Amino acid sequence: MKQKSAPERKLWAQFNALEMGSGWDETDVEKPQILIEDVYGDSHPGSVHLHELARQAGMGVLECGGFPAHYHTTDVCDGCAQGHDGMNVVLASREAIADMVEVHASAIPWDGLVLSSSCDKSIPAHLKAAARMNLPTIFIPGGSMRPGPNMTTSLVSGDISLREKRKDAVTKQEIRDYYLTGCPSVGACTFLGTASTMQCMAEALGMALPGSALAPATMTDILRYARQAGRAVMNLAEKGITVSDILTHAAFRNAIVVHSAIGGSTNATLHLPSIARELGIELKPEEFDEINHIVPHVANVFPSGKHLTESFWFAGGIPYVQYLLKDYLDLNVMTVTGHTLGENLKMLEEDNFFERNLGYLANYKIERDEVIFPLDKAEEKGSIAILKGNIAPEGSVVKYSAVKESQRVFRGPARVFNEEEDAYQAVVDKKIHPGDIIVIRYEGPRGCGMPEMLMTTEAIVCDEALNGTVALITDGRFSGATRGAAIGHVSPEAAAGGPIAFVEEGDLIEYNIPERTLNLVGVQGAPVSEEEARKILEERSTRGILPRPKRKGFFRRYTEHARSAMQGAGLD
């Protein structure tokens, strides 16, 4: 296999000298060069172990006659940014990471690219960069964290944090015990949040090895996947298979089918269109809604279901979901194995993959059908809905699989807040009452960087009086772990002059998930007609929106140029 950088090496002798000065051998500079980029760092459990996966991938590259170079651009954690202004830059970090990978991948003519990450923004960042560079590329997911005590997740933090703010509601021992057990290992948090969802999306797109998404991060399987990834990227380079051969519109549609079936994070409706846009592919919100109307929801995984991501992987993970949903998928799409999806599933079945790990489920006295339902036992179609109406003309997103039946059609008075912190404090101070609809605005991409609202949604579901009786509507976004009636991504956002900016305290709001609607239907408790509501919002809009604070640096560039949430919230 010819080395892509050979002509450039002859242009300037220092090229080889610099690499040899870094410890490379004379023969190494003549081999095919593979960039191995990860988000390794001390930032959080999802990234702290990735150097070991990268090392394994490098060994796989070496075995096949290539030479690996290791680069790092670490990510940040939503959990560490929760509840303060740090959350505002988290979505924007997706663009920063993608840009840095592009820089690293552009400076040298690489023969292939291996990317490894575990979590919310780094995975879509890596896939965006991969799409831009269009090299032979493979993605290595960072896997799942171990479950906490009594099969809990790190989201015990919601209950702990709420009670900590209510006098004498929690003990110091409870808090310390949570600190010591809440995140018991490396890997992504063990619920189907955005981190786990995007690992699944990378595999469903064909960019990760079959079965690699959500492998337990403390088991040796994940190391084997990493080694195999190093070999696989060399195969892709040899065959000339690049990202654009894999990330076709059919591949994105397959991913949406899988997302619908597993009850994935609403943030995938941001990330998948943004990745697709890098390849000139348009994914419209309506495509998500269309698919969610017809695909059975088969994954019984928290927060939409009961079990944790480790158990989901033991039950067969993404390949088993794809196997069940073969009639809904395009099986002819190319993948990083160099084979089609259909060929991959056949090889996995012959290799006993679907049965091999069921004994681990037996350790927990769980049957596979409890974790991944057979199609005839799936009680619901889909998991995500796109709601439109006079508050959200371009659309909004709700994960209805995590919404109680009693709240899927809901009407109530608006409790309006211009930032999440005030809404959260109102919940803590018991100023929100059953039947209320909390509206949080100016939290969209241009308003505040589109932070997630996990602190507030968890405070609601952890309050016995409010759980199942209060809804939240925002132009911000949610954690993939969000439970309850939470409608986000309202577009156009308030900072762009969207109608949500002109909702007032006491207005009546109604949403209907089965009908896919979200509307202002009353003023100060009195119902109004559709035409009256339109005129009221139009008249209020003449007052203009609230002045936005001046910002600086990268955050200013993001908030001034970010696209609508319905278009993926990327930069123009």
CSV table of N, CA and C in Angstrom, one decimal, residues 155-178 424 427-428 430 455 458-459 462-464:
chain,number,residue,atom,x,y,z
A,155,LEU,N,-27.2,9.3,38.2
A,155,LEU,CA,-28.3,10.3,38.3
A,155,LEU,C,-28.9,10.3,39.7
A,156,VAL,N,-28.4,9.5,40.6
A,156,VAL,CA,-28.8,9.6,42.0
A,156,VAL,C,-28.5,11.0,42.4
A,157,SER,N,-27.6,11.7,41.7
A,157,SER,CA,-27.2,13.1,42.0
A,157,SER,C,-28.5,14.0,42.0
A,158,GLY,N,-29.5,13.8,41.1
A,158,GLY,CA,-30.6,14.6,41.1
A,158,GLY,C,-31.3,14.7,42.4
A,159,ASP,N,-31.6,13.5,43.0
A,159,ASP,CA,-32.3,13.5,44.3
A,159,ASP,C,-31.4,14.0,45.4
A,160,ILE,N,-30.1,13.6,45.4
A,160,ILE,CA,-29.1,14.1,46.4
A,160,ILE,C,-29.1,15.7,46.4
A,161,SER,N,-28.9,16.2,45.2
A,161,SER,CA,-28.7,17.7,45.0
A,161,SER,C,-30.0,18.5,45.4
A,162,LEU,N,-31.2,17.9,45.1
A,162,LEU,CA,-32.4,18.6,45.5
A,162,LEU,C,-32.5,18.6,47.0
A,163,ARG,N,-32.4,17.4,47.6
A,163,ARG,CA,-32.5,17.3,49.1
A,163,ARG,C,-31.4,18.1,49.8
A,164,GLU,N,-30.3,18.2,49.2
A,164,GLU,CA,-29.2,19.0,49.8
A,164,GLU,C,-29.5,20.5,50.0
A,165,LYS,N,-30.4,21.0,49.1
A,165,LYS,CA,-30.8,22.4,49.1
A,165,LYS,C,-32.0,22.6,50.0
A,166,ARG,N,-32.6,21.5,50.4
A,166,ARG,CA,-33.8,21.7,51.3
A,166,ARG,C,-33.3,21.3,52.7
A,167,LYS,N,-33.4,22.2,53.6
A,167,LYS,CA,-32.8,22.1,54.9
A,167,LYS,C,-33.2,20.7,55.6
A,168,ASP,N,-32.1,20.1,56.1
A,168,ASP,CA,-32.3,18.8,56.8
A,168,ASP,C,-32.9,17.7,56.0
A,169,ALA,N,-32.9,17.7,54.7
A,169,ALA,CA,-33.5,16.7,53.9
A,169,ALA,C,-32.5,15.6,53.5
A,170,VAL,N,-31.2,15.8,53.8
A,170,VAL,CA,-30.3,14.7,53.4
A,170,VAL,C,-29.1,14.8,54.4
A,171,THR,N,-28.5,13.6,54.7
A,171,THR,CA,-27.4,13.6,55.7
A,171,THR,C,-26.1,13.7,55.0
A,172,LYS,N,-25.1,14.1,55.7
A,172,LYS,CA,-23.7,14.1,55.2
A,172,LYS,C,-23.2,12.7,54.7
A,173,GLN,N,-23.7,11.7,55.5
A,173,GLN,CA,-23.3,10.4,55.1
A,173,GLN,C,-23.9,9.9,53.8
A,174,GLU,N,-25.1,10.3,53.5
A,174,GLU,CA,-25.7,10.0,52.2
A,174,GLU,C,-24.9,10.7,51.1
A,175,ILE,N,-24.6,11.9,51.3
A,175,ILE,CA,-23.8,12.6,50.3
A,175,ILE,C,-22.5,12.0,50.0
A,176,ARG,N,-21.8,11.6,51.1
A,176,ARG,CA,-20.4,11.0,51.0
A,176,ARG,C,-20.6,9.7,50.3
A,177,ASP,N,-21.6,8.9,50.7
A,177,ASP,CA,-21.7,7.6,50.1
A,177,ASP,C,-22.0,7.7,48.6
A,178,TYR,N,-22.7,8.7,48.2
A,178,TYR,CA,-22.9,8.9,46.7
A,178,TYR,C,-21.6,9.3,46.0
A,424,TYR,N,-35.0,26.5,38.3
A,424,TYR,CA,-34.6,25.5,39.3
A,424,TYR,C,-34.8,25.9,40.7
A,427,VAL,N,-38.4,25.6,41.8
A,427,VAL,CA,-38.7,24.2,42.2
A,427,VAL,C,-38.2,23.9,43.6
A,428,VAL,N,-37.0,24.3,43.8
A,428,VAL,CA,-36.4,24.0,45.2
A,428,VAL,C,-37.2,24.7,46.2
A,430,LYS,N,-40.3,25.4,46.2
A,430,LYS,CA,-41.7,24.9,46.2
A,430,LYS,C,-42.7,26.0,45.7
A,455,MET,N,-30.7,19.6,35.6
A,455,MET,CA,-30.8,20.0,37.0
A,455,MET,C,-32.3,20.2,37.3
A,458,GLU,N,-34.6,16.9,36.7
A,458,GLU,CA,-34.4,16.0,37.8
A,458,GLU,C,-35.0,16.5,39.1
A,459,ALA,N,-35.0,17.8,39.4
A,459,ALA,CA,-35.6,18.3,40.6
A,459,ALA,C,-37.1,18.1,40.5
A,462,CYS,N,-37.9,14.3,41.1
A,462,CYS,CA,-37.5,13.9,42.4
A,462,CYS,C,-38.4,14.5,43.5
A,463,ASP,N,-39.3,15.4,43.1
A,463,ASP,CA,-40.3,16.0,44.0
A,463,ASP,C,-41.6,15.2,43.8
A,464,GLU,N,-42.0,14.5,44.9
A,464,GLU,CA,-43.2,13.7,44.8
A,464,GLU,C,-44.5,14.5,44.3
